[in-house]
Amino acid sequence: MKSIETKFRYALTGFLLFLSVFAIAQSKELPRVIILATGGTIAGAGVSAERAGYTAGKIPIEDLIGTIPAVKKIANITGEQVASVGSQDMTIEIWKKLAIRINEIFAKNEADAIVITHGTDTQEETAYFLDLVVPSERPVVLTGSMRPSTAISADGPKNLYDAITVAVNPNTKGRGVLVSFNEGIYDAREVMKMSTTKTNAFGSPNTGPVGQAYDGRVEYYLRSEREINPKKPVVITADTKFPRVDIVYMYADAPADQIDMLIGKKVDGIVIAGVGNGNFNKAYMEAVKRAVKAGIIVCRASRAPSGRVVLHDEINDDELGTIVSDDLTPQKARILLMLGLTKTKDKKQLQELFFKY
Ligand code: GLU
């Protein structure tokens, strides 16, 4: 006859076996999220908690995931380090790498959603670029932080946790690339860094956020109409070559030397961050004519943070040979023009892209 102790041991082993099988079954059912890490403050380490100075992109992705153990209950997380840069050093090569890897992950069904950790300085540009080249309906959510991981009240862990809750939420599907930051959810096309230092760094001046992440929950208020069109303008491959498009800022009494320098460099496109409704002075006007004559596509955008640049309004674009950015910021107009120019130099077709995407 077995002793009570042995019976108890058997029962306990059985129970533990059941628990682990249950845990494995449960974890199998959790959505699979791959975190693609690129660096930024969220992975930044400073010399001390009370000082703002730090080096971006120092903390590896595994350590970042380790700061939010609660996430294991909502997703099966794996991480990949794609780059380790402050996002002021973001490059078109890293964008390409990200786009190709994301499309591969979804094509091979390696994950249900992707979260990208990224510095905040150019996060809006990466988000919009990816929005234009990732055709999948599956969620892609960017996030970052304003305070390094070593700071008092570091915002990285909360932002990362929220971004994962957004990524695994069933209502996130089909919304294109999003930015999740400080409990706000922003459309890639609309989002903009609004503050250099505050933790509430992002906003969408034209539309507001599309939703909110709070208490581990996600609530959407609106959907970008342009996201309903899932057809992306460009397919990125390792061989894709991007034309050169530069941005020139307009200000009172600005000389047009920079435009002439770019004509000399034989760039493919110039976006003018104009004043007001995409306006510029007489010196710029003459230089723009020279650029157009040289075969450069010139797009009128605005340095104003909201509103649109209207075709044939104060400036007759047909006569001048320019196109307009609609309501894209100059930095995003540059991305769309760059992508558009990989397919066509036709102004009409390029202009259409600005009204569609
Ligand atoms: N300038 C760095 C970057 O964009 C740090 C800023 C940040 O991540 O908040 O990566």
Short mmCIF file of C-alpha atoms and ligand atoms in Angstrom, two decimals:
data_model
loop_
_atom_site.label_atom_id
_atom_site.label_comp_id
_atom_site.label_asym_id
_atom_site.label_seq_id
_atom_site.Cartn_x
_atom_site.Cartn_y
_atom_site.Cartn_z
CA MET A 1 0.00 0.00 0.00
CA LYS A 2 1.27 3.45 -0.89
CA SER A 3 1.83 5.90 1.94
CA ILE A 4 -0.25 9.08 2.14
CA GLU A 5 2.93 10.99 1.42
CA THR A 6 3.51 9.11 -1.87
CA LYS A 7 -0.12 9.59 -2.89
CA PHE A 8 0.19 13.26 -2.14
CA ARG A 9 3.36 13.44 -4.22
CA TYR A 10 1.59 11.74 -7.17
CA ALA A 11 -1.35 14.10 -6.87
CA LEU A 12 0.92 17.13 -6.72
CA THR A 13 2.94 15.98 -9.75
CA GLY A 14 -0.31 15.40 -11.66
CA PHE A 15 -1.59 18.80 -10.71
CA LEU A 16 1.66 20.52 -11.72
CA LEU A 17 1.65 18.61 -15.01
CA PHE A 18 -1.91 19.75 -15.63
CA LEU A 19 -0.95 23.35 -14.80
CA SER A 20 2.01 23.38 -17.19
CA VAL A 21 0.00 21.77 -20.03
CA PHE A 22 -2.72 24.37 -19.36
CA ALA A 23 -0.14 27.18 -19.38
CA ILE A 24 1.42 25.92 -22.63
CA ALA A 25 -2.04 25.61 -24.25
CA GLN A 26 -2.90 29.10 -23.07
CA SER A 27 0.35 30.66 -24.23
CA LYS A 28 -0.13 28.99 -27.62
CA GLU A 29 -3.42 30.78 -27.99
CA LEU A 30 -2.05 34.19 -27.14
CA PRO A 31 -1.43 36.46 -30.12
CA ARG A 32 2.14 36.40 -31.36
CA VAL A 33 3.85 39.78 -31.36
CA ILE A 34 7.32 40.45 -32.72
CA ILE A 35 9.00 43.58 -31.41
CA LEU A 36 11.37 45.11 -33.94
CA ALA A 37 13.74 47.36 -32.01
CA THR A 38 15.51 50.27 -33.67
CA GLY A 39 16.91 52.21 -30.69
CA GLY A 40 15.84 55.64 -29.45
CA THR A 41 15.33 56.93 -25.92
CA ILE A 42 13.19 53.94 -24.97
CA ALA A 43 16.43 51.97 -25.20
CA GLY A 44 18.49 54.83 -23.78
CA ALA A 45 20.68 54.71 -20.70
CA GLY A 46 21.77 57.75 -18.72
CA VAL A 47 24.48 58.30 -16.15
CA SER A 48 21.97 58.80 -13.33
CA ALA A 49 18.22 58.82 -12.67
CA GLU A 50 17.91 62.57 -12.09
CA ARG A 51 19.81 63.72 -15.18
CA ALA A 52 18.25 64.06 -18.59
CA GLY A 53 21.46 63.34 -20.57
CA TYR A 54 21.77 59.81 -21.98
CA THR A 55 22.86 57.73 -24.94
CA ALA A 56 20.02 56.52 -27.17
CA GLY A 57 19.70 52.88 -28.26
CA LYS A 58 21.90 51.26 -25.56
CA ILE A 59 19.46 48.80 -23.98
CA PRO A 60 18.86 45.55 -25.92
CA ILE A 61 15.29 44.56 -26.74
CA GLU A 62 15.27 41.54 -24.34
CA ASP A 63 15.94 43.91 -21.42
CA LEU A 64 13.11 46.23 -22.55
CA ILE A 65 10.66 43.33 -22.65
CA GLY A 66 11.89 42.35 -19.18
CA THR A 67 10.59 45.67 -17.79
CA ILE A 68 6.98 44.66 -18.49
CA PRO A 69 6.49 41.10 -17.17
CA ALA A 70 2.68 41.59 -17.17
CA VAL A 71 2.75 41.48 -20.96
CA LYS A 72 3.20 37.69 -20.87
CA LYS A 73 -0.49 37.43 -20.00
CA ILE A 74 -1.61 39.13 -23.21
CA ALA A 75 0.87 38.11 -25.88
CA ASN A 76 3.65 35.77 -26.90
CA ILE A 77 6.49 38.21 -27.39
CA THR A 78 9.74 37.82 -29.23
CA GLY A 79 12.18 40.60 -30.07
CA GLU A 80 14.54 41.38 -32.93
CA GLN A 81 17.13 44.13 -32.94
CA VAL A 82 16.91 45.74 -36.39
CA ALA A 83 19.04 48.80 -35.54
CA SER A 84 20.33 50.70 -32.50
CA VAL A 85 20.19 54.35 -33.44
CA GLY A 86 18.86 57.61 -32.11
CA SER A 87 16.14 58.31 -34.68
CA GLN A 88 17.86 61.48 -35.89
CA ASP A 89 20.17 58.91 -37.51
CA MET A 90 17.32 56.95 -39.11
CA THR A 91 18.13 56.10 -42.72
CA ILE A 92 16.33 54.98 -45.86
CA GLU A 93 18.36 51.74 -45.63
CA ILE A 94 16.89 50.99 -42.17
CA TRP A 95 13.39 51.84 -43.50
CA LYS A 96 13.94 49.34 -46.30
CA LYS A 97 15.18 46.69 -43.88
CA LEU A 98 12.14 47.23 -41.66
CA ALA A 99 9.68 47.12 -44.56
CA ILE A 100 11.17 43.95 -46.03
CA ARG A 101 11.26 42.19 -42.64
CA ILE A 102 7.67 43.22 -41.77
CA ASN A 103 6.33 42.00 -45.10
CA GLU A 104 8.27 38.75 -44.65
CA ILE A 105 6.95 38.23 -41.09
CA PHE A 106 3.35 38.59 -42.25
CA ALA A 107 3.80 36.62 -45.48
CA LYS A 108 5.29 33.70 -43.54
CA ASN A 109 2.73 34.07 -40.75
CA GLU A 110 5.47 34.45 -38.13
CA ALA A 111 3.41 36.91 -36.06
CA ASP A 112 -0.08 38.32 -35.69
CA ALA A 113 1.16 41.84 -35.03
CA ILE A 114 4.35 43.87 -34.92
CA VAL A 115 5.48 46.54 -32.48
CA ILE A 116 8.40 48.78 -33.40
CA THR A 117 10.39 50.61 -30.74
CA HIS A 118 11.81 53.80 -32.19
CA GLY A 119 13.24 57.17 -31.21
CA THR A 120 10.66 59.92 -31.21
CA ASP A 121 12.46 62.47 -33.40
CA THR A 122 11.63 60.83 -36.73
CA GLN A 123 9.04 58.30 -35.55
CA GLU A 124 6.31 59.97 -37.63
CA GLU A 125 8.42 59.57 -40.79
CA THR A 126 9.11 55.86 -40.26
CA ALA A 127 5.43 55.30 -39.42
CA TYR A 128 4.25 56.98 -42.64
CA PHE A 129 6.90 55.28 -44.79
CA LEU A 130 5.83 51.86 -43.48
CA ASP A 131 2.17 52.79 -43.86
CA LEU A 132 2.83 53.29 -47.57
CA VAL A 133 4.68 50.03 -48.16
CA VAL A 134 3.14 47.42 -45.83
CA PRO A 135 0.02 46.00 -47.50
CA SER A 136 -0.97 43.64 -44.65
CA GLU A 137 -4.10 44.25 -42.59
CA ARG A 138 -2.23 43.01 -39.51
CA PRO A 139 -1.30 45.65 -36.93
CA VAL A 140 2.00 47.49 -36.97
CA VAL A 141 2.37 49.82 -33.98
CA LEU A 142 5.28 52.15 -33.25
CA THR A 143 6.20 53.47 -29.85
CA GLY A 144 9.10 54.98 -27.94
CA SER A 145 9.68 57.13 -24.93
CA MET A 146 10.74 60.61 -23.96
CA ARG A 147 12.69 59.58 -20.87
CA PRO A 148 15.53 57.04 -20.91
CA SER A 149 15.10 53.74 -19.09
CA THR A 150 17.33 54.96 -16.25
CA ALA A 151 15.30 58.15 -15.53
CA ILE A 152 12.83 58.80 -12.71
CA SER A 153 9.34 57.91 -14.03
CA ALA A 154 10.69 56.46 -17.26
CA ASP A 155 7.78 56.34 -19.70
CA GLY A 156 9.17 53.54 -21.89
CA PRO A 157 7.73 50.47 -20.10
CA LYS A 158 4.18 51.93 -20.03
CA ASN A 159 4.37 53.03 -23.66
CA LEU A 160 5.67 49.60 -24.71
CA TYR A 161 2.96 47.81 -22.72
CA ASP A 162 0.26 50.04 -24.24
CA ALA A 163 1.62 49.54 -27.76
CA ILE A 164 1.38 45.77 -27.28
CA THR A 165 -2.21 46.05 -26.02
CA VAL A 166 -3.00 48.14 -29.12
CA ALA A 167 -1.24 45.63 -31.40
CA VAL A 168 -3.18 42.63 -30.03
CA ASN A 169 -6.56 44.37 -29.96
CA PRO A 170 -8.90 42.88 -32.61
CA ASN A 171 -10.11 46.38 -33.60
CA THR A 172 -6.61 47.42 -34.63
CA LYS A 173 -6.67 45.23 -37.75
CA GLY A 174 -6.95 47.15 -41.02
CA ARG A 175 -6.08 50.56 -39.55
CA GLY A 176 -2.68 50.80 -41.17
CA VAL A 177 0.44 51.69 -39.22
CA LEU A 178 -0.21 53.40 -35.88
CA VAL A 179 1.79 55.24 -33.24
CA SER A 180 0.88 54.48 -29.62
CA PHE A 181 2.26 57.05 -27.20
CA ASN A 182 1.36 58.41 -23.76
CA GLU A 183 -2.02 56.62 -23.96
CA GLY A 184 -2.89 58.20 -27.32
CA ILE A 185 -3.22 56.18 -30.55
CA TYR A 186 -2.33 58.10 -33.72
CA ASP A 187 -2.67 57.41 -37.42
CA ALA A 188 0.71 57.23 -39.18
CA ARG A 189 -0.31 59.80 -41.79
CA GLU A 190 -1.50 62.36 -39.25
CA VAL A 191 0.89 62.00 -36.35
CA MET A 192 3.56 64.56 -35.55
CA LYS A 193 6.05 65.13 -32.74
CA MET A 194 4.67 68.23 -31.03
CA SER A 195 6.98 68.65 -28.06
CA THR A 196 10.74 68.40 -27.78
CA THR A 197 10.76 67.22 -24.17
CA LYS A 198 7.28 66.50 -22.77
CA THR A 199 6.10 62.91 -22.28
CA ASN A 200 2.92 63.82 -24.16
CA ALA A 201 5.08 64.36 -27.21
CA PHE A 202 2.75 63.42 -30.07
CA GLY A 203 -0.38 64.84 -31.61
CA SER A 204 -2.31 64.83 -34.88
CA PRO A 205 -2.99 68.53 -35.52
CA ASN A 206 -5.50 67.95 -38.34
CA THR A 207 -7.52 65.08 -36.91
CA GLY A 208 -6.65 64.34 -33.29
CA PRO A 209 -5.83 60.83 -32.08
CA VAL A 210 -7.80 57.88 -33.48
CA GLY A 211 -8.08 56.25 -30.08
CA GLN A 212 -6.84 55.76 -26.58
CA ALA A 213 -5.02 53.02 -24.66
CA TYR A 214 -5.76 52.99 -20.94
CA ASP A 215 -5.86 50.49 -18.08
CA GLY A 216 -4.75 47.78 -20.50
CA ARG A 217 -7.75 48.53 -22.70
CA VAL A 218 -8.08 50.09 -26.14
CA GLU A 219 -10.82 52.40 -27.39
CA TYR A 220 -11.07 53.79 -30.93
CA TYR A 221 -12.92 57.02 -31.79
CA LEU A 222 -12.31 57.30 -35.51
CA ARG A 223 -10.74 55.66 -38.54
CA SER A 224 -8.64 57.30 -41.20
CA GLU A 225 -10.61 57.29 -44.47
CA ARG A 226 -7.40 56.95 -46.43
CA GLU A 227 -6.65 53.65 -44.68
CA ILE A 228 -9.74 52.10 -46.25
CA ASN A 229 -7.71 51.89 -49.44
CA PRO A 230 -5.43 48.93 -48.72
CA LYS A 231 -3.63 49.11 -52.05
CA LYS A 232 -0.19 50.49 -51.37
CA PRO A 233 1.56 52.70 -53.93
CA VAL A 234 4.91 50.90 -53.94
CA VAL A 235 6.30 47.41 -53.33
CA ILE A 236 9.71 47.52 -51.69
CA THR A 237 12.38 44.98 -52.56
CA ALA A 238 16.06 44.85 -51.68
CA ASP A 239 16.77 46.37 -55.13
CA THR A 240 14.47 49.39 -54.74
CA LYS A 241 16.45 52.58 -55.34
CA PHE A 242 15.06 55.76 -53.86
CA PRO A 243 15.32 59.03 -55.75
CA ARG A 244 16.73 62.01 -53.87
CA VAL A 245 14.11 64.43 -52.56
CA ASP A 246 15.13 67.35 -50.35
CA ILE A 247 13.20 69.88 -48.27
CA VAL A 248 13.80 73.65 -48.41
CA TYR A 249 12.38 75.84 -45.64
CA MET A 250 10.85 79.21 -46.51
CA TYR A 251 11.08 82.27 -44.22
CA ALA A 252 10.84 86.04 -44.58
CA ASP A 253 13.41 87.43 -47.01
CA ALA A 254 14.90 83.99 -47.69
CA PRO A 255 17.48 83.87 -50.49
CA ALA A 256 16.95 81.03 -52.99
CA ASP A 257 20.55 79.73 -52.86
CA GLN A 258 19.51 76.37 -51.42
CA ILE A 259 17.16 75.68 -54.33
CA ASP A 260 19.90 76.53 -56.82
CA MET A 261 22.34 74.32 -54.95
CA LEU A 262 19.86 71.42 -55.25
CA ILE A 263 19.38 72.07 -58.97
CA GLY A 264 23.16 71.81 -59.26
CA LYS A 265 23.07 68.51 -57.38
CA LYS A 266 20.51 67.21 -59.90
CA VAL A 267 18.09 66.03 -57.21
CA ASP A 268 14.87 64.34 -58.32
CA GLY A 269 12.46 66.29 -56.16
CA ILE A 270 12.23 69.33 -53.89
CA VAL A 271 9.57 69.89 -51.24
CA ILE A 272 9.22 73.52 -50.25
CA ALA A 273 8.15 74.00 -46.63
CA GLY A 274 6.37 77.17 -47.65
CA VAL A 275 4.66 79.79 -45.52
CA GLY A 276 0.88 79.66 -45.08
CA ASN A 277 -0.83 78.01 -48.02
CA GLY A 278 2.48 76.75 -49.46
CA ASN A 279 3.66 80.22 -50.45
CA PHE A 280 7.14 81.54 -51.12
CA ASN A 281 8.77 84.83 -52.06
CA LYS A 282 9.80 86.10 -55.49
CA ALA A 283 13.36 84.78 -55.19
CA TYR A 284 11.99 81.28 -54.48
CA MET A 285 9.43 81.68 -57.28
CA GLU A 286 12.19 82.28 -59.86
CA ALA A 287 14.32 79.44 -58.45
CA VAL A 288 11.33 77.06 -58.51
CA LYS A 289 10.85 77.90 -62.20
CA ARG A 290 14.51 77.00 -62.80
CA ALA A 291 14.09 73.73 -60.88
CA VAL A 292 10.97 72.76 -62.84
CA LYS A 293 12.78 73.58 -66.09
CA ALA A 294 15.61 71.28 -64.99
CA GLY A 295 13.07 68.42 -64.68
CA ILE A 296 12.89 68.43 -60.88
CA ILE A 297 9.48 67.72 -59.34
CA VAL A 298 8.68 70.57 -56.96
CA CYS A 299 6.01 70.01 -54.32
CA ARG A 300 4.54 72.92 -52.35
CA ALA A 301 3.97 72.06 -48.67
CA SER A 302 3.64 74.29 -45.62
CA ARG A 303 5.63 74.97 -42.50
CA ALA A 304 2.29 75.56 -40.70
CA PRO A 305 1.52 72.53 -38.51
CA SER A 306 -2.07 72.08 -39.72
CA GLY A 307 -4.33 72.75 -42.68
CA ARG A 308 -3.78 71.92 -46.33
CA VAL A 309 -1.93 73.43 -49.27
CA VAL A 310 -4.55 74.03 -51.95
CA LEU A 311 -3.86 73.36 -55.62
CA HIS A 312 -4.29 76.47 -57.85
CA ASP A 313 -5.11 78.82 -55.01
CA GLU A 314 -2.76 81.73 -54.43
CA ILE A 315 -0.30 80.07 -56.80
CA ASN A 316 -1.27 78.70 -60.23
CA ASP A 317 0.42 75.30 -60.07
CA ASP A 318 -0.36 74.48 -63.71
CA GLU A 319 1.49 77.57 -64.85
CA LEU A 320 4.36 77.12 -62.42
CA GLY A 321 4.62 73.36 -62.98
CA THR A 322 4.39 72.46 -59.30
CA ILE A 323 2.33 69.96 -57.32
CA VAL A 324 0.95 70.32 -53.77
CA SER A 325 1.27 68.21 -50.63
CA ASP A 326 -2.45 68.44 -49.70
CA ASP A 327 -2.30 68.23 -45.88
CA LEU A 328 0.93 66.28 -45.51
CA THR A 329 3.75 67.88 -43.55
CA PRO A 330 6.91 68.62 -45.59
CA GLN A 331 8.75 65.65 -44.04
CA LYS A 332 5.94 63.28 -45.04
CA ALA A 333 5.43 64.89 -48.46
CA ARG A 334 9.10 64.15 -49.08
CA ILE A 335 8.51 60.44 -48.32
CA LEU A 336 5.47 60.16 -50.59
CA LEU A 337 7.24 62.00 -53.41
CA MET A 338 10.29 59.78 -53.00
CA LEU A 339 8.15 56.64 -53.22
CA GLY A 340 6.04 58.03 -56.07
CA LEU A 341 9.18 58.89 -58.06
CA THR A 342 10.26 55.24 -57.97
CA LYS A 343 7.32 54.63 -60.33
CA THR A 344 6.70 57.77 -62.37
CA LYS A 345 7.83 61.31 -63.15
CA ASP A 346 4.37 62.23 -64.42
CA LYS A 347 3.14 65.25 -62.42
CA LYS A 348 -0.53 64.34 -62.74
CA GLN A 349 0.03 60.86 -61.40
CA LEU A 350 2.26 62.15 -58.62
CA GLN A 351 -0.36 64.75 -57.66
CA GLU A 352 -3.00 61.99 -57.51
CA LEU A 353 -0.89 60.14 -54.94
CA PHE A 354 -1.08 63.18 -52.66
CA PHE A 355 -4.86 63.18 -52.79
CA LYS A 356 -5.08 59.42 -52.26
CA TYR A 357 -2.47 58.57 -49.63
N1 GLU B 1 16.84 61.89 -30.45
C1 GLU B 1 16.63 60.55 -30.03
C2 GLU B 1 15.75 59.76 -30.95
O1 GLU B 1 14.90 60.26 -31.63
C3 GLU B 1 16.05 60.50 -28.69
C4 GLU B 1 14.68 61.12 -28.66
C5 GLU B 1 13.64 60.12 -28.28
O2 GLU B 1 13.70 58.93 -28.60
O3 GLU B 1 12.76 60.57 -27.61
O4 GLU B 1 15.89 58.56 -30.99
#
